[in-house]
Short mmCIF file of N, CA and C in Angstrom, two decimals:
data_model
loop_
_atom_site.label_atom_id
_atom_site.label_comp_id
_atom_site.label_asym_id
_atom_site.label_seq_id
_atom_site.Cartn_x
_atom_site.Cartn_y
_atom_site.Cartn_z
N MET O 917 0.82 -1.19 0.00
CA MET O 917 0.00 0.00 0.00
C MET O 917 0.86 1.26 0.00
N ASN O 918 1.91 1.29 0.87
CA ASN O 918 2.80 2.44 0.90
C ASN O 918 3.55 2.59 -0.42
N PHE O 919 3.84 1.48 -1.06
CA PHE O 919 4.53 1.53 -2.34
C PHE O 919 3.68 2.25 -3.37
N LEU O 920 2.38 1.96 -3.36
CA LEU O 920 1.48 2.61 -4.32
C LEU O 920 1.34 4.10 -4.01
N ARG O 921 1.27 4.44 -2.73
CA ARG O 921 1.13 5.85 -2.36
C ARG O 921 2.35 6.65 -2.81
N SER O 922 3.55 6.06 -2.64
CA SER O 922 4.74 6.80 -3.02
C SER O 922 4.84 6.94 -4.54
N ARG O 923 4.31 6.01 -5.29
CA ARG O 923 4.39 6.07 -6.75
C ARG O 923 3.30 6.96 -7.36
N VAL O 924 2.16 6.99 -6.70
CA VAL O 924 1.06 7.76 -7.24
C VAL O 924 0.80 8.93 -6.29
N SER O 925 1.71 9.83 -6.20
CA SER O 925 1.52 10.99 -5.34
C SER O 925 1.45 12.23 -6.21
N VAL O 926 0.99 13.30 -5.62
CA VAL O 926 0.82 14.55 -6.35
C VAL O 926 2.18 15.07 -6.83
N GLY O 927 3.21 14.91 -6.02
CA GLY O 927 4.53 15.39 -6.41
C GLY O 927 5.06 14.67 -7.63
N ASN O 928 4.79 13.39 -7.73
CA ASN O 928 5.27 12.63 -8.88
C ASN O 928 4.54 13.05 -10.16
N LEU O 929 3.31 13.48 -10.01
CA LEU O 929 2.56 13.89 -11.19
C LEU O 929 3.13 15.16 -11.81
N PHE O 930 3.72 16.03 -10.95
CA PHE O 930 4.27 17.28 -11.46
C PHE O 930 5.77 17.21 -11.73
N GLY O 931 6.34 16.03 -11.68
CA GLY O 931 7.73 15.87 -12.05
C GLY O 931 8.70 15.91 -10.88
N GLN O 932 8.25 16.09 -9.65
CA GLN O 932 9.15 16.07 -8.51
C GLN O 932 9.38 14.63 -8.09
N ARG O 933 10.57 14.36 -7.64
CA ARG O 933 10.88 13.00 -7.21
C ARG O 933 10.75 12.92 -5.69
N PHE O 934 10.26 11.81 -5.22
CA PHE O 934 10.12 11.58 -3.79
C PHE O 934 11.46 11.10 -3.24
N ARG O 935 12.04 11.88 -2.29
CA ARG O 935 13.35 11.52 -1.76
C ARG O 935 13.31 11.36 -0.24
N GLY O 936 12.37 10.72 0.31
CA GLY O 936 12.32 10.48 1.75
C GLY O 936 12.00 11.75 2.52
N MET O 937 12.75 11.99 3.59
CA MET O 937 12.49 13.13 4.45
C MET O 937 12.99 14.45 3.85
N CYS O 938 13.93 14.38 2.94
CA CYS O 938 14.51 15.59 2.37
C CYS O 938 13.75 15.98 1.12
N ASN O 939 13.20 17.14 1.09
CA ASN O 939 12.49 17.58 -0.10
C ASN O 939 13.12 18.83 -0.70
N LYS O 940 14.36 19.12 -0.30
CA LYS O 940 15.08 20.27 -0.83
C LYS O 940 15.82 19.84 -2.09
N LEU O 941 15.62 20.57 -3.16
CA LEU O 941 16.29 20.22 -4.41
C LEU O 941 17.74 20.67 -4.35
N ALA O 942 18.58 19.98 -5.08
CA ALA O 942 19.99 20.31 -5.12
C ALA O 942 20.17 21.67 -5.77
N GLU O 943 20.98 22.50 -5.12
CA GLU O 943 21.21 23.85 -5.64
C GLU O 943 22.52 23.87 -6.39
N SER O 944 22.53 24.57 -7.49
CA SER O 944 23.77 24.68 -8.24
C SER O 944 24.52 25.91 -7.77
N LYS O 945 25.87 25.83 -7.77
CA LYS O 945 26.68 26.95 -7.34
C LYS O 945 26.74 27.99 -8.45
N PRO O 946 26.61 29.25 -8.10
CA PRO O 946 26.72 30.27 -9.14
C PRO O 946 28.15 30.34 -9.65
N GLU O 947 28.29 30.48 -10.92
CA GLU O 947 29.62 30.53 -11.52
C GLU O 947 30.22 31.92 -11.31
N ALA O 948 31.51 31.92 -11.07
CA ALA O 948 32.20 33.19 -10.84
C ALA O 948 32.43 33.87 -12.18
N SER O 949 32.19 35.16 -12.19
CA SER O 949 32.39 35.90 -13.44
C SER O 949 33.87 36.21 -13.63
N ALA O 950 34.26 36.54 -14.80
CA ALA O 950 35.67 36.81 -15.12
C ALA O 950 36.12 38.10 -14.47
N ALA O 951 35.22 39.03 -14.19
CA ALA O 951 35.59 40.31 -13.61
C ALA O 951 35.82 40.24 -12.10
N ALA O 952 35.37 39.15 -11.44
CA ALA O 952 35.51 39.03 -9.99
C ALA O 952 36.96 38.76 -9.63
N PRO O 953 37.44 39.32 -8.51
CA PRO O 953 38.83 39.09 -8.11
C PRO O 953 39.03 37.64 -7.66
N ALA O 954 40.26 37.16 -7.72
CA ALA O 954 40.56 35.77 -7.40
C ALA O 954 40.65 35.52 -5.90
N GLN O 955 40.71 36.55 -5.06
CA GLN O 955 40.83 36.34 -3.62
C GLN O 955 39.48 36.04 -2.99
N GLU O 956 39.54 35.43 -1.81
CA GLU O 956 38.32 35.05 -1.11
C GLU O 956 37.62 36.29 -0.55
N PRO O 957 36.31 36.26 -0.48
CA PRO O 957 35.60 37.41 0.09
C PRO O 957 35.86 37.50 1.59
N ARG O 958 35.90 38.71 2.10
CA ARG O 958 36.12 38.92 3.53
C ARG O 958 34.85 38.62 4.30
N PRO O 959 34.98 38.15 5.54
CA PRO O 959 33.78 37.89 6.35
C PRO O 959 33.05 39.20 6.63
N LEU O 960 31.77 39.08 6.86
CA LEU O 960 30.94 40.25 7.11
C LEU O 960 31.24 40.89 8.46
N PHE O 961 31.73 40.09 9.41
CA PHE O 961 32.04 40.63 10.72
C PHE O 961 33.36 40.05 11.19
N LYS O 962 34.02 40.77 12.07
CA LYS O 962 35.28 40.30 12.63
C LYS O 962 35.01 39.79 14.04
N THR O 963 35.51 38.59 14.33
CA THR O 963 35.28 38.05 15.66
C THR O 963 36.08 38.86 16.66
N PRO O 964 35.44 39.30 17.72
CA PRO O 964 36.13 40.13 18.69
C PRO O 964 37.12 39.29 19.49
N GLY O 965 38.10 39.97 20.06
CA GLY O 965 39.08 39.28 20.88
C GLY O 965 38.50 38.94 22.24
N TYR O 966 39.25 38.16 22.97
CA TYR O 966 38.82 37.72 24.29
C TYR O 966 39.86 38.20 25.28
N ARG O 967 39.43 38.81 26.33
CA ARG O 967 40.34 39.30 27.36
C ARG O 967 40.56 38.16 28.37
N PRO O 968 41.73 37.53 28.35
CA PRO O 968 41.93 36.34 29.20
C PRO O 968 42.01 36.67 30.67
N SER O 969 41.46 35.79 31.48
CA SER O 969 41.54 35.94 32.93
C SER O 969 42.90 35.40 33.39
N ASP O 970 43.13 35.44 34.70
CA ASP O 970 44.40 34.93 35.23
C ASP O 970 44.54 33.43 34.98
N LEU O 971 43.44 32.69 35.14
CA LEU O 971 43.47 31.26 34.88
C LEU O 971 43.73 30.99 33.40
N ASP O 972 43.10 31.77 32.52
CA ASP O 972 43.33 31.60 31.09
C ASP O 972 44.79 31.88 30.74
N LYS O 973 45.38 32.87 31.40
CA LYS O 973 46.80 33.17 31.16
C LYS O 973 47.68 32.01 31.59
N LYS O 974 47.35 31.42 32.75
CA LYS O 974 48.11 30.26 33.20
C LYS O 974 47.95 29.09 32.22
N ILE O 975 46.74 28.90 31.72
CA ILE O 975 46.49 27.83 30.75
C ILE O 975 47.29 28.06 29.48
N LEU O 976 47.33 29.30 29.01
CA LEU O 976 48.11 29.62 27.81
C LEU O 976 49.60 29.34 28.01
N VAL O 977 50.09 29.62 29.20
CA VAL O 977 51.51 29.34 29.49
C VAL O 977 51.74 27.83 29.61
N TRP O 978 50.84 27.11 30.33
CA TRP O 978 50.99 25.67 30.49
C TRP O 978 50.90 24.94 29.15
N ALA O 979 50.04 25.45 28.27
CA ALA O 979 49.88 24.81 26.97
C ALA O 979 51.07 25.08 26.06
N GLY O 980 51.93 26.01 26.44
CA GLY O 980 53.11 26.30 25.64
C GLY O 980 52.87 27.33 24.55
N ARG O 981 51.77 28.01 24.61
CA ARG O 981 51.47 29.02 23.59
C ARG O 981 52.33 30.27 23.80
N PHE O 982 52.57 30.63 25.06
CA PHE O 982 53.42 31.77 25.41
C PHE O 982 54.43 31.32 26.44
N LYS O 983 55.57 32.00 26.48
CA LYS O 983 56.63 31.64 27.43
C LYS O 983 56.32 32.10 28.84
N SER O 984 55.72 33.27 28.98
CA SER O 984 55.38 33.79 30.30
C SER O 984 54.08 34.59 30.20
N THR O 985 53.52 34.93 31.37
CA THR O 985 52.26 35.67 31.38
C THR O 985 52.44 37.10 30.91
N GLU O 986 53.66 37.63 30.98
CA GLU O 986 53.89 39.00 30.51
C GLU O 986 53.81 39.11 28.99
N GLN O 987 54.06 38.02 28.29
CA GLN O 987 54.03 38.04 26.83
C GLN O 987 52.62 37.96 26.26
N ILE O 988 51.64 37.63 27.08
CA ILE O 988 50.27 37.47 26.60
C ILE O 988 49.67 38.84 26.34
N PRO O 989 49.12 39.08 25.14
CA PRO O 989 48.52 40.38 24.86
C PRO O 989 47.22 40.58 25.62
N ASP O 990 46.70 41.81 25.57
CA ASP O 990 45.46 42.12 26.29
C ASP O 990 44.27 41.35 25.74
N THR O 991 44.20 41.21 24.43
CA THR O 991 43.11 40.45 23.81
C THR O 991 43.69 39.30 23.00
N VAL O 992 43.06 38.14 23.15
CA VAL O 992 43.49 36.93 22.47
C VAL O 992 42.27 36.37 21.76
N SER O 993 42.47 35.72 20.63
CA SER O 993 41.32 35.19 19.88
C SER O 993 40.70 34.01 20.64
N PHE O 994 39.44 33.77 20.35
CA PHE O 994 38.73 32.67 20.99
C PHE O 994 39.38 31.34 20.63
N GLU O 995 39.85 31.22 19.39
CA GLU O 995 40.46 29.97 18.94
C GLU O 995 41.72 29.65 19.73
N THR O 996 42.51 30.68 20.04
CA THR O 996 43.74 30.47 20.79
C THR O 996 43.44 29.95 22.19
N ILE O 997 42.48 30.57 22.84
CA ILE O 997 42.08 30.12 24.19
C ILE O 997 41.52 28.71 24.12
N ASP O 998 40.66 28.46 23.14
CA ASP O 998 40.03 27.15 23.01
C ASP O 998 41.07 26.06 22.75
N ASN O 999 42.03 26.33 21.87
CA ASN O 999 43.08 25.36 21.59
C ASN O 999 43.93 25.09 22.83
N ALA O 1000 44.24 26.14 23.58
CA ALA O 1000 45.03 25.96 24.81
C ALA O 1000 44.25 25.13 25.83
N ARG O 1001 42.98 25.41 25.99
CA ARG O 1001 42.15 24.63 26.92
C ARG O 1001 42.08 23.17 26.50
N ASN O 1002 41.95 22.93 25.21
CA ASN O 1002 41.90 21.55 24.73
C ASN O 1002 43.21 20.83 25.00
N LYS O 1003 44.34 21.51 24.81
CA LYS O 1003 45.63 20.89 25.10
C LYS O 1003 45.73 20.53 26.58
N ILE O 1004 45.29 21.44 27.44
CA ILE O 1004 45.35 21.16 28.88
C ILE O 1004 44.40 20.02 29.24
N ARG O 1005 43.22 19.97 28.60
CA ARG O 1005 42.28 18.87 28.84
C ARG O 1005 42.93 17.53 28.49
N VAL O 1006 43.60 17.49 27.35
CA VAL O 1006 44.25 16.25 26.92
C VAL O 1006 45.37 15.87 27.88
N LYS O 1007 46.17 16.86 28.29
CA LYS O 1007 47.25 16.59 29.24
C LYS O 1007 46.68 16.08 30.56
N ALA O 1008 45.59 16.67 31.02
CA ALA O 1008 44.96 16.23 32.28
C ALA O 1008 44.43 14.81 32.13
N ALA O 1009 43.86 14.49 30.97
CA ALA O 1009 43.35 13.14 30.75
C ALA O 1009 44.49 12.12 30.76
N TYR O 1010 45.61 12.47 30.11
CA TYR O 1010 46.78 11.58 30.13
C TYR O 1010 47.30 11.41 31.55
N LEU O 1011 47.33 12.49 32.31
CA LEU O 1011 47.79 12.41 33.69
C LEU O 1011 46.88 11.50 34.52
N MET O 1012 45.57 11.64 34.36
CA MET O 1012 44.64 10.79 35.11
C MET O 1012 44.77 9.33 34.71
N MET O 1013 45.01 9.08 33.41
CA MET O 1013 45.21 7.69 32.98
C MET O 1013 46.47 7.11 33.61
N ALA O 1014 47.55 7.90 33.62
CA ALA O 1014 48.80 7.42 34.21
C ALA O 1014 48.63 7.18 35.71
N LEU O 1015 47.94 8.09 36.40
CA LEU O 1015 47.71 7.89 37.84
C LEU O 1015 46.85 6.66 38.11
N THR O 1016 45.86 6.41 37.26
CA THR O 1016 45.00 5.23 37.42
C THR O 1016 45.81 3.96 37.24
N ILE O 1017 46.64 3.92 36.21
CA ILE O 1017 47.47 2.73 35.98
C ILE O 1017 48.46 2.56 37.13
N GLY O 1018 49.06 3.66 37.60
CA GLY O 1018 49.98 3.58 38.74
C GLY O 1018 49.28 3.07 39.99
N ALA O 1019 48.06 3.54 40.25
CA ALA O 1019 47.30 3.09 41.42
C ALA O 1019 46.97 1.59 41.31
N CYS O 1020 46.64 1.15 40.10
CA CYS O 1020 46.35 -0.28 39.90
C CYS O 1020 47.59 -1.12 40.18
N VAL O 1021 48.74 -0.70 39.69
CA VAL O 1021 49.98 -1.43 39.94
C VAL O 1021 50.30 -1.44 41.44
N LEU O 1022 50.11 -0.31 42.10
CA LEU O 1022 50.35 -0.24 43.54
C LEU O 1022 49.42 -1.20 44.30
N MET O 1023 48.16 -1.26 43.92
CA MET O 1023 47.22 -2.17 44.59
C MET O 1023 47.61 -3.63 44.37
N VAL O 1024 48.10 -3.95 43.18
CA VAL O 1024 48.53 -5.33 42.93
C VAL O 1024 49.72 -5.67 43.82
N VAL O 1025 50.69 -4.75 43.92
CA VAL O 1025 51.87 -4.99 44.75
C VAL O 1025 51.46 -5.14 46.22
N LEU O 1026 50.61 -4.25 46.71
CA LEU O 1026 50.16 -4.34 48.11
C LEU O 1026 49.36 -5.62 48.36
N GLY O 1027 48.55 -6.02 47.38
CA GLY O 1027 47.78 -7.25 47.52
C GLY O 1027 48.66 -8.48 47.59
N LYS O 1028 49.72 -8.49 46.79
CA LYS O 1028 50.63 -9.64 46.82
C LYS O 1028 51.40 -9.69 48.14
N LYS O 1029 51.78 -8.53 48.66
CA LYS O 1029 52.45 -8.51 49.97
C LYS O 1029 51.51 -9.01 51.07
N ALA O 1030 50.24 -8.58 51.02
CA ALA O 1030 49.27 -9.02 52.02
C ALA O 1030 49.03 -10.53 51.89
N ALA O 1031 49.00 -11.04 50.67
CA ALA O 1031 48.82 -12.48 50.49
C ALA O 1031 50.02 -13.23 51.03
N GLY O 1032 51.21 -12.63 50.91
CA GLY O 1032 52.40 -13.26 51.48
C GLY O 1032 52.35 -13.32 53.00
N ARG O 1033 51.66 -12.38 53.64
CA ARG O 1033 51.49 -12.37 55.11
C ARG O 1033 50.24 -13.14 55.53
N ASN O 1034 49.61 -13.82 54.59
CA ASN O 1034 48.37 -14.59 54.83
C ASN O 1034 47.24 -13.71 55.32
N GLU O 1035 47.17 -12.50 54.80
CA GLU O 1035 46.06 -11.60 55.12
C GLU O 1035 45.11 -11.59 53.93
N SER O 1036 43.82 -11.64 54.23
CA SER O 1036 42.83 -11.53 53.16
C SER O 1036 41.57 -10.89 53.74
N LEU O 1037 40.70 -10.47 52.88
CA LEU O 1037 39.46 -9.86 53.35
C LEU O 1037 38.59 -10.87 54.09
N THR O 1038 38.65 -12.12 53.68
CA THR O 1038 37.84 -13.15 54.34
C THR O 1038 38.29 -13.32 55.79
N VAL O 1039 39.62 -13.43 55.99
CA VAL O 1039 40.14 -13.58 57.34
C VAL O 1039 39.82 -12.34 58.18
N TYR O 1040 39.98 -11.17 57.58
CA TYR O 1040 39.69 -9.92 58.29
C TYR O 1040 38.22 -9.87 58.72
N ASN O 1041 37.31 -10.23 57.82
CA ASN O 1041 35.88 -10.20 58.15
C ASN O 1041 35.53 -11.23 59.22
N LEU O 1042 36.13 -12.42 59.15
CA LEU O 1042 35.85 -13.44 60.17
C LEU O 1042 36.33 -12.98 61.54
N GLU O 1043 37.51 -12.35 61.60
CA GLU O 1043 38.02 -11.83 62.88
C GLU O 1043 37.11 -10.74 63.43
N LYS O 1044 36.65 -9.86 62.56
CA LYS O 1044 35.78 -8.77 62.99
C LYS O 1044 34.45 -9.31 63.53
N LYS O 1045 33.89 -10.31 62.84
CA LYS O 1045 32.61 -10.88 63.30
C LYS O 1045 32.79 -11.65 64.61
N ALA O 1046 33.92 -12.30 64.77
CA ALA O 1046 34.19 -13.01 66.03
C ALA O 1046 34.29 -12.01 67.18
N LYS O 1047 34.93 -10.87 66.93
CA LYS O 1047 35.03 -9.83 67.95
C LYS O 1047 33.64 -9.30 68.32
N TRP O 1048 32.79 -9.10 67.30
CA TRP O 1048 31.42 -8.62 67.57
C TRP O 1048 30.65 -9.64 68.40
N ARG O 1049 30.83 -10.94 68.09
CA ARG O 1049 30.14 -11.98 68.86
C ARG O 1049 30.58 -11.98 70.31
N GLU O 1050 31.90 -11.81 70.54
CA GLU O 1050 32.41 -11.76 71.91
C GLU O 1050 31.81 -10.59 72.67
N GLU O 1051 31.75 -9.40 72.03
CA GLU O 1051 31.16 -8.24 72.69
C GLU O 1051 29.70 -8.47 73.00
N LEU O 1052 28.97 -9.09 72.08
CA LEU O 1052 27.55 -9.38 72.30
C LEU O 1052 27.38 -10.38 73.44
N ASP O 1053 28.25 -11.41 73.51
CA ASP O 1053 28.17 -12.37 74.60
C ASP O 1053 28.45 -11.70 75.95
N LYS O 1054 29.43 -10.78 76.00
CA LYS O 1054 29.72 -10.07 77.24
C LYS O 1054 28.53 -9.25 77.69
N GLU O 1055 27.89 -8.57 76.74
CA GLU O 1055 26.71 -7.76 77.08
C GLU O 1055 25.58 -8.65 77.59
N ASN O 1056 25.38 -9.80 76.95
CA ASN O 1056 24.31 -10.72 77.38
C ASN O 1056 24.60 -11.26 78.78
N ARG O 1057 25.86 -11.61 79.05
CA ARG O 1057 26.21 -12.10 80.39
C ARG O 1057 25.99 -11.02 81.44
N ALA O 1058 26.34 -9.78 81.11
CA ALA O 1058 26.14 -8.69 82.06
C ALA O 1058 24.65 -8.49 82.33
N LEU O 1059 23.82 -8.59 81.30
CA LEU O 1059 22.36 -8.46 81.51
C LEU O 1059 21.81 -9.61 82.36
N ILE O 1060 22.34 -10.80 82.12
CA ILE O 1060 21.86 -11.95 82.89
C ILE O 1060 22.24 -11.79 84.35
N ARG O 1061 23.47 -11.32 84.63
CA ARG O 1061 23.91 -11.11 86.02
C ARG O 1061 23.04 -10.07 86.71
N GLU O 1062 22.76 -8.97 86.01
CA GLU O 1062 21.90 -7.94 86.62
C GLU O 1062 20.51 -8.49 86.90
N GLU O 1063 20.03 -9.32 86.00
CA GLU O 1063 18.70 -9.89 86.18
C GLU O 1063 18.67 -10.83 87.38
N GLN O 1064 19.75 -11.58 87.53
CA GLN O 1064 19.81 -12.50 88.67
C GLN O 1064 19.93 -11.73 89.99
N LYS O 1065 20.66 -10.60 89.99
CA LYS O 1065 20.79 -9.80 91.20
C LYS O 1065 19.45 -9.19 91.60
N ASP O 1066 18.70 -8.76 90.61
CA ASP O 1066 17.41 -8.14 90.91
C ASP O 1066 16.35 -9.18 91.23
N GLY O 1067 16.63 -10.41 91.06
CA GLY O 1067 15.69 -11.46 91.39
C GLY O 1067 14.57 -11.58 90.39
N GLY O 1068 14.85 -11.30 89.17
CA GLY O 1068 13.83 -11.48 88.14
C GLY O 1068 12.87 -10.33 88.02
N SER O 1069 13.17 -9.19 88.66
CA SER O 1069 12.25 -8.05 88.59
C SER O 1069 12.21 -7.45 87.19
N LEU O 1070 13.29 -7.61 86.41
CA LEU O 1070 13.27 -7.09 85.05
C LEU O 1070 12.27 -7.83 84.19
N ARG O 1071 12.14 -9.13 84.44
CA ARG O 1071 11.17 -9.90 83.63
C ARG O 1071 9.74 -9.53 84.00
N ALA O 1072 9.53 -9.21 85.23
CA ALA O 1072 8.18 -8.87 85.67
C ALA O 1072 7.76 -7.52 85.09
N ARG O 1073 8.71 -6.61 84.90
CA ARG O 1073 8.38 -5.30 84.37
C ARG O 1073 8.01 -5.36 82.88
N THR O 1074 8.68 -6.24 82.16
CA THR O 1074 8.43 -6.29 80.71
C THR O 1074 7.31 -7.14 80.35
#
């Protein structure tokens, strides 16, 4: 049914072709006349400069764009700041990757040392639970002693 609708549509009757969602016809580029100059046309507006903050100045120096903060002019283009920020982003990402890999290696080394000392999370958890049981038993014994001293008056109250 959809096949028939696409073939027998009003647009097809007038010579337009059905091209899915796009119904914009291809535009041809105007040919340049012989009298036109060979250079590119100038943009209609000039992008204004950006007055960098102290952090932006530090970023420009860290990125290697300028040697020192004194060399940075009062206004810098947006592209220069953006490129410097991107360089710092990439450097920070590399630094975080290196720190992550270093931390993983450190954890492996520490884990192997702990395994050499026969320490593990299972043993640690069992010791901790045994300690909790001992404390609970001490508390229960203390309650039982108090109850025996009072002659069972605690049971009568509850």
